[in-house]
Amino acid sequence: AIDDTNYAASYVTKTLISATERRAYEAAVVGAANDGGQSVSVSKVSGPGWVEVNSEGLLSGTPQQADISNGLSLILRLDDGVVTTDTTYNLAVADTNYSPYFEGSPLTSATERQAYNAKVYGNANDTLQALTFSKLSGPGWVTISGSGDLDGTPTENDTTAGFALVVRVSDGVASVDSTFSFAVNDTN
């Protein structure tokens, strides 16, 4: 007697362990029929919206910050035309730290014996990270708070055509420095 049983297809290779936020992701899943001549197709049953799967088993997409996780459930189906096999995978999406950057610049001039108040703005590119600002160098009368507030009152001795203020913004992982130039106007 001839055994005409159709055996479910199985995975030959599966390399889809992890992805990285904001970076293109590609992986391949290859299935094979366990009983000879049937072709096998791969499809996505459920999983993250950013994961695309073609019938040959190529997975692709670009996860975003909202997709960061230690384990997203991805269910793939092998189909040999007779029997389907569903397999659940745990797909991790790693966070990528992007360096913060400055937005705009503070007031570019101050006046002697008058309070100077300005703000330095930055962006973390990562909404989960808080920014802190610090002064690296510049005139002694200027202070900066951790949130980017610049304050101080220049004296008559501080009048000059230009000062350079070097400020650092940090997200706790990476930091960026910027130099702001400004003048102190004489009131005489």
PDB file of C-alpha atoms in Angstrom:
ATOM      1  CA  ALA A   1       0.000   0.000   0.000  1.00  0.00           C
ATOM      2  CA  ILE A   2       1.093   3.521  -0.721  1.00  0.00           C
ATOM      3  CA  ASP A   3       1.013   6.026   2.163  1.00  0.00           C
ATOM      4  CA  ASP A   4      -0.644   9.179   0.803  1.00  0.00           C
ATOM      5  CA  THR A   5      -0.562  11.097   4.092  1.00  0.00           C
ATOM      6  CA  ASN A   6       0.185  14.819   3.807  1.00  0.00           C
ATOM      7  CA  TYR A   7       2.678  15.866   6.446  1.00  0.00           C
ATOM      8  CA  ALA A   8       2.666  19.465   7.662  1.00  0.00           C
ATOM      9  CA  ALA A   9       5.380  21.726   6.359  1.00  0.00           C
ATOM     10  CA  SER A  10       8.133  22.724   8.781  1.00  0.00           C
ATOM     11  CA  TYR A  11      10.631  25.538   9.086  1.00  0.00           C
ATOM     12  CA  VAL A  12      14.087  24.972   7.661  1.00  0.00           C
ATOM     13  CA  THR A  13      15.537  28.311   8.786  1.00  0.00           C
ATOM     14  CA  LYS A  14      14.225  31.065  10.963  1.00  0.00           C
ATOM     15  CA  THR A  15      16.329  34.139  11.694  1.00  0.00           C
ATOM     16  CA  LEU A  16      14.019  36.768  13.102  1.00  0.00           C
ATOM     17  CA  ILE A  17      15.176  37.184  16.665  1.00  0.00           C
ATOM     18  CA  SER A  18      15.377  40.977  17.028  1.00  0.00           C
ATOM     19  CA  ALA A  19      14.976  44.318  15.323  1.00  0.00           C
ATOM     20  CA  THR A  20      16.182  47.810  16.171  1.00  0.00           C
ATOM     21  CA  GLU A  21      13.956  50.848  16.438  1.00  0.00           C
ATOM     22  CA  ARG A  22      14.016  53.198  13.411  1.00  0.00           C
ATOM     23  CA  ARG A  23      16.232  50.834  11.401  1.00  0.00           C
ATOM     24  CA  ALA A  24      15.155  48.746   8.438  1.00  0.00           C
ATOM     25  CA  TYR A  25      14.537  45.151   9.433  1.00  0.00           C
ATOM     26  CA  GLU A  26      14.857  42.121   7.185  1.00  0.00           C
ATOM     27  CA  ALA A  27      14.735  38.458   8.055  1.00  0.00           C
ATOM     28  CA  ALA A  28      13.998  35.262   6.205  1.00  0.00           C
ATOM     29  CA  VAL A  29      11.903  32.290   7.172  1.00  0.00           C
ATOM     30  CA  VAL A  30      12.168  29.261   4.905  1.00  0.00           C
ATOM     31  CA  GLY A  31       9.662  26.432   5.047  1.00  0.00           C
ATOM     32  CA  ALA A  32       9.779  23.020   3.396  1.00  0.00           C
ATOM     33  CA  ALA A  33       7.152  20.408   2.681  1.00  0.00           C
ATOM     34  CA  ASN A  34       7.907  17.228   4.585  1.00  0.00           C
ATOM     35  CA  ASP A  35       6.477  14.986   1.919  1.00  0.00           C
ATOM     36  CA  GLY A  36       8.075  16.014  -1.302  1.00  0.00           C
ATOM     37  CA  GLY A  37       6.831  18.071  -4.164  1.00  0.00           C
ATOM     38  CA  GLN A  38       4.495  20.652  -2.671  1.00  0.00           C
ATOM     39  CA  SER A  39       5.509  24.280  -2.612  1.00  0.00           C
ATOM     40  CA  VAL A  40       5.260  26.062   0.728  1.00  0.00           C
ATOM     41  CA  SER A  41       4.117  29.637   1.284  1.00  0.00           C
ATOM     42  CA  VAL A  42       4.589  31.793   4.367  1.00  0.00           C
ATOM     43  CA  SER A  43       2.090  34.360   5.627  1.00  0.00           C
ATOM     44  CA  LYS A  44       1.585  36.524   8.682  1.00  0.00           C
ATOM     45  CA  VAL A  45      -1.393  35.546  10.834  1.00  0.00           C
ATOM     46  CA  SER A  46      -0.904  38.314  13.401  1.00  0.00           C
ATOM     47  CA  GLY A  47       1.797  40.505  14.840  1.00  0.00           C
ATOM     48  CA  PRO A  48       3.204  44.013  14.765  1.00  0.00           C
ATOM     49  CA  GLY A  49       1.774  46.206  12.007  1.00  0.00           C
ATOM     50  CA  TRP A  50       5.212  47.246  10.795  1.00  0.00           C
ATOM     51  CA  VAL A  51       6.205  43.654   9.912  1.00  0.00           C
ATOM     52  CA  GLU A  52       5.452  42.771   6.286  1.00  0.00           C
ATOM     53  CA  VAL A  53       5.744  39.143   5.124  1.00  0.00           C
ATOM     54  CA  ASN A  54       5.833  37.974   1.519  1.00  0.00           C
ATOM     55  CA  SER A  55       4.858  34.456   0.425  1.00  0.00           C
ATOM     56  CA  GLU A  56       8.507  33.382   0.099  1.00  0.00           C
ATOM     57  CA  GLY A  57       9.092  34.160   3.787  1.00  0.00           C
ATOM     58  CA  LEU A  58      10.908  37.501   3.576  1.00  0.00           C
ATOM     59  CA  LEU A  59      10.043  39.681   6.565  1.00  0.00           C
ATOM     60  CA  SER A  60      10.665  43.410   6.348  1.00  0.00           C
ATOM     61  CA  GLY A  61       9.696  46.690   7.937  1.00  0.00           C
ATOM     62  CA  THR A  62      10.920  49.503  10.146  1.00  0.00           C
ATOM     63  CA  PRO A  63       9.864  49.544  13.792  1.00  0.00           C
ATOM     64  CA  GLN A  64       9.364  52.911  15.490  1.00  0.00           C
ATOM     65  CA  GLN A  65       9.934  54.033  19.065  1.00  0.00           C
ATOM     66  CA  ALA A  66       6.421  52.937  20.077  1.00  0.00           C
ATOM     67  CA  ASP A  67       7.379  49.389  18.997  1.00  0.00           C
ATOM     68  CA  ILE A  68      10.258  49.019  21.488  1.00  0.00           C
ATOM     69  CA  SER A  69       9.640  45.809  23.425  1.00  0.00           C
ATOM     70  CA  ASN A  70      11.370  42.761  24.844  1.00  0.00           C
ATOM     71  CA  GLY A  71       8.891  40.585  23.043  1.00  0.00           C
ATOM     72  CA  LEU A  72       6.255  41.178  20.401  1.00  0.00           C
ATOM     73  CA  SER A  73       4.171  38.180  19.387  1.00  0.00           C
ATOM     74  CA  LEU A  74       4.452  37.345  15.691  1.00  0.00           C
ATOM     75  CA  ILE A  75       2.463  34.397  14.336  1.00  0.00           C
ATOM     76  CA  LEU A  76       3.537  33.027  10.954  1.00  0.00           C
ATOM     77  CA  ARG A  77       1.758  30.361   8.919  1.00  0.00           C
ATOM     78  CA  LEU A  78       3.322  27.752   6.637  1.00  0.00           C
ATOM     79  CA  ASP A  79       0.940  26.452   3.997  1.00  0.00           C
ATOM     80  CA  ASP A  80       1.711  23.583   1.615  1.00  0.00           C
ATOM     81  CA  GLY A  81      -1.705  23.797  -0.027  1.00  0.00           C
ATOM     82  CA  VAL A  82      -3.163  21.020   2.116  1.00  0.00           C
ATOM     83  CA  VAL A  83      -2.052  21.545   5.710  1.00  0.00           C
ATOM     84  CA  THR A  84      -1.215  24.798   7.502  1.00  0.00           C
ATOM     85  CA  THR A  85       1.119  25.158  10.466  1.00  0.00           C
ATOM     86  CA  ASP A  86       1.094  28.260  12.686  1.00  0.00           C
ATOM     87  CA  THR A  87       4.149  29.132  14.770  1.00  0.00           C
ATOM     88  CA  THR A  88       4.464  31.952  17.303  1.00  0.00           C
ATOM     89  CA  TYR A  89       7.726  33.889  17.555  1.00  0.00           C
ATOM     90  CA  ASN A  90       8.888  36.388  20.128  1.00  0.00           C
ATOM     91  CA  LEU A  91      10.355  39.386  18.287  1.00  0.00           C
ATOM     92  CA  ALA A  92      12.307  41.909  20.368  1.00  0.00           C
ATOM     93  CA  VAL A  93      12.723  45.536  19.250  1.00  0.00           C
ATOM     94  CA  ALA A  94      15.754  47.275  20.761  1.00  0.00           C
ATOM     95  CA  ASP A  95      15.896  50.967  21.603  1.00  0.00           C
ATOM     96  CA  THR A  96      18.421  53.126  19.780  1.00  0.00           C
ATOM     97  CA  ASN A  97      19.715  56.236  21.444  1.00  0.00           C
ATOM     98  CA  TYR A  98      19.873  59.244  19.148  1.00  0.00           C
ATOM     99  CA  SER A  99      21.985  62.190  20.196  1.00  0.00           C
ATOM    100  CA  PRO A 100      20.075  65.217  21.392  1.00  0.00           C
ATOM    101  CA  TYR A 101      20.303  68.437  19.448  1.00  0.00           C
ATOM    102  CA  PHE A 102      19.749  72.154  19.961  1.00  0.00           C
ATOM    103  CA  GLU A 103      16.728  73.985  18.609  1.00  0.00           C
ATOM    104  CA  GLY A 104      17.105  77.718  17.990  1.00  0.00           C
ATOM    105  CA  SER A 105      19.475  79.914  19.957  1.00  0.00           C
ATOM    106  CA  PRO A 106      19.098  82.172  22.995  1.00  0.00           C
ATOM    107  CA  LEU A 107      18.943  85.957  22.875  1.00  0.00           C
ATOM    108  CA  THR A 108      22.086  87.178  21.170  1.00  0.00           C
ATOM    109  CA  SER A 109      22.631  90.312  23.237  1.00  0.00           C
ATOM    110  CA  ALA A 110      22.447  91.525  26.816  1.00  0.00           C
ATOM    111  CA  THR A 111      22.655  94.979  28.326  1.00  0.00           C
ATOM    112  CA  GLU A 112      24.972  95.913  31.172  1.00  0.00           C
ATOM    113  CA  ARG A 113      23.302  96.181  34.613  1.00  0.00           C
ATOM    114  CA  GLN A 114      20.073  94.623  33.273  1.00  0.00           C
ATOM    115  CA  ALA A 115      18.919  91.102  33.974  1.00  0.00           C
ATOM    116  CA  TYR A 116      19.487  88.720  31.108  1.00  0.00           C
ATOM    117  CA  ASN A 117      17.021  85.853  30.779  1.00  0.00           C
ATOM    118  CA  ALA A 118      16.871  83.450  27.885  1.00  0.00           C
ATOM    119  CA  LYS A 119      16.242  79.791  27.244  1.00  0.00           C
ATOM    120  CA  VAL A 120      18.178  77.175  25.330  1.00  0.00           C
ATOM    121  CA  TYR A 121      16.013  74.491  23.729  1.00  0.00           C
ATOM    122  CA  GLY A 122      16.908  71.002  22.659  1.00  0.00           C
ATOM    123  CA  ASN A 123      15.280  67.863  21.414  1.00  0.00           C
ATOM    124  CA  ALA A 124      16.054  64.332  22.571  1.00  0.00           C
ATOM    125  CA  ASN A 125      14.786  62.477  19.489  1.00  0.00           C
ATOM    126  CA  ASP A 126      13.792  59.879  22.092  1.00  0.00           C
ATOM    127  CA  THR A 127      10.615  60.831  23.897  1.00  0.00           C
ATOM    128  CA  LEU A 128      11.529  58.565  26.795  1.00  0.00           C
ATOM    129  CA  GLN A 129      14.605  60.610  27.719  1.00  0.00           C
ATOM    130  CA  ALA A 130      14.802  63.894  29.588  1.00  0.00           C
ATOM    131  CA  LEU A 131      17.348  66.516  28.588  1.00  0.00           C
ATOM    132  CA  THR A 132      19.711  68.362  30.901  1.00  0.00           C
ATOM    133  CA  PHE A 133      21.747  71.432  30.034  1.00  0.00           C
ATOM    134  CA  SER A 134      25.060  72.598  31.467  1.00  0.00           C
ATOM    135  CA  LYS A 135      27.498  75.457  30.879  1.00  0.00           C
ATOM    136  CA  LEU A 136      30.954  74.358  29.765  1.00  0.00           C
ATOM    137  CA  SER A 137      32.475  77.817  29.368  1.00  0.00           C
ATOM    138  CA  GLY A 138      31.534  81.452  28.937  1.00  0.00           C
ATOM    139  CA  PRO A 139      31.189  84.666  30.897  1.00  0.00           C
ATOM    140  CA  GLY A 140      31.027  84.238  34.675  1.00  0.00           C
ATOM    141  CA  TRP A 141      27.822  86.244  35.036  1.00  0.00           C
ATOM    142  CA  VAL A 142      25.783  83.766  32.952  1.00  0.00           C
ATOM    143  CA  THR A 143      24.336  80.704  34.678  1.00  0.00           C
ATOM    144  CA  ILE A 144      22.303  77.908  33.166  1.00  0.00           C
ATOM    145  CA  SER A 145      19.789  75.658  34.850  1.00  0.00           C
ATOM    146  CA  GLY A 146      19.462  71.984  34.063  1.00  0.00           C
ATOM    147  CA  SER A 147      16.305  72.802  32.085  1.00  0.00           C
ATOM    148  CA  GLY A 148      18.090  75.333  29.853  1.00  0.00           C
ATOM    149  CA  ASP A 149      17.224  78.654  31.529  1.00  0.00           C
ATOM    150  CA  LEU A 150      19.996  81.240  31.099  1.00  0.00           C
ATOM    151  CA  ASP A 151      20.176  83.976  33.729  1.00  0.00           C
ATOM    152  CA  GLY A 152      22.545  86.671  34.864  1.00  0.00           C
ATOM    153  CA  THR A 153      23.253  90.372  35.012  1.00  0.00           C
ATOM    154  CA  PRO A 154      26.329  91.675  33.225  1.00  0.00           C
ATOM    155  CA  THR A 155      28.262  94.516  34.868  1.00  0.00           C
ATOM    156  CA  GLU A 156      29.848  97.522  33.236  1.00  0.00           C
ATOM    157  CA  ASN A 157      33.095  95.522  33.071  1.00  0.00           C
ATOM    158  CA  ASP A 158      31.368  92.873  30.947  1.00  0.00           C
ATOM    159  CA  THR A 159      30.623  95.085  27.936  1.00  0.00           C
ATOM    160  CA  THR A 160      32.232  93.671  24.854  1.00  0.00           C
ATOM    161  CA  ALA A 161      31.469  93.064  21.222  1.00  0.00           C
ATOM    162  CA  GLY A 162      31.226  89.335  21.739  1.00  0.00           C
ATOM    163  CA  PHE A 163      31.168  86.515  24.223  1.00  0.00           C
ATOM    164  CA  ALA A 164      31.095  82.849  23.483  1.00  0.00           C
ATOM    165  CA  LEU A 165      28.911  80.656  25.665  1.00  0.00           C
ATOM    166  CA  VAL A 166      29.448  76.907  25.302  1.00  0.00           C
ATOM    167  CA  VAL A 167      26.468  74.827  26.420  1.00  0.00           C
ATOM    168  CA  ARG A 168      26.068  71.050  26.579  1.00  0.00           C
ATOM    169  CA  VAL A 169      22.763  69.204  26.210  1.00  0.00           C
ATOM    170  CA  SER A 170      22.632  65.590  27.384  1.00  0.00           C
ATOM    171  CA  ASP A 171      19.989  62.875  27.326  1.00  0.00           C
ATOM    172  CA  GLY A 172      21.895  60.800  29.892  1.00  0.00           C
ATOM    173  CA  VAL A 173      23.512  58.635  27.217  1.00  0.00           C
ATOM    174  CA  ALA A 174      24.837  61.041  24.589  1.00  0.00           C
ATOM    175  CA  SER A 175      25.649  64.734  24.684  1.00  0.00           C
ATOM    176  CA  VAL A 176      26.136  67.540  22.190  1.00  0.00           C
ATOM    177  CA  ASP A 177      27.888  70.888  22.693  1.00  0.00           C
ATOM    178  CA  SER A 178      27.011  74.164  21.022  1.00  0.00           C
ATOM    179  CA  THR A 179      28.603  77.606  21.068  1.00  0.00           C
ATOM    180  CA  PHE A 180      26.399  80.684  21.197  1.00  0.00           C
ATOM    181  CA  SER A 181      27.892  84.123  20.546  1.00  0.00           C
ATOM    182  CA  PHE A 182      26.382  87.283  21.937  1.00  0.00           C
ATOM    183  CA  ALA A 183      27.334  90.831  22.901  1.00  0.00           C
ATOM    184  CA  VAL A 184      26.836  92.911  26.045  1.00  0.00           C
ATOM    185  CA  ASN A 185      25.664  96.413  25.158  1.00  0.00           C
ATOM    186  CA  ASP A 186      26.979  99.460  27.001  1.00  0.00           C
ATOM    187  CA  THR A 187      24.313 101.788  28.443  1.00  0.00           C
ATOM    188  CA  ASN A 188      26.580 104.889  28.635  1.00  0.00           C
TER     189      ASN A 188
END
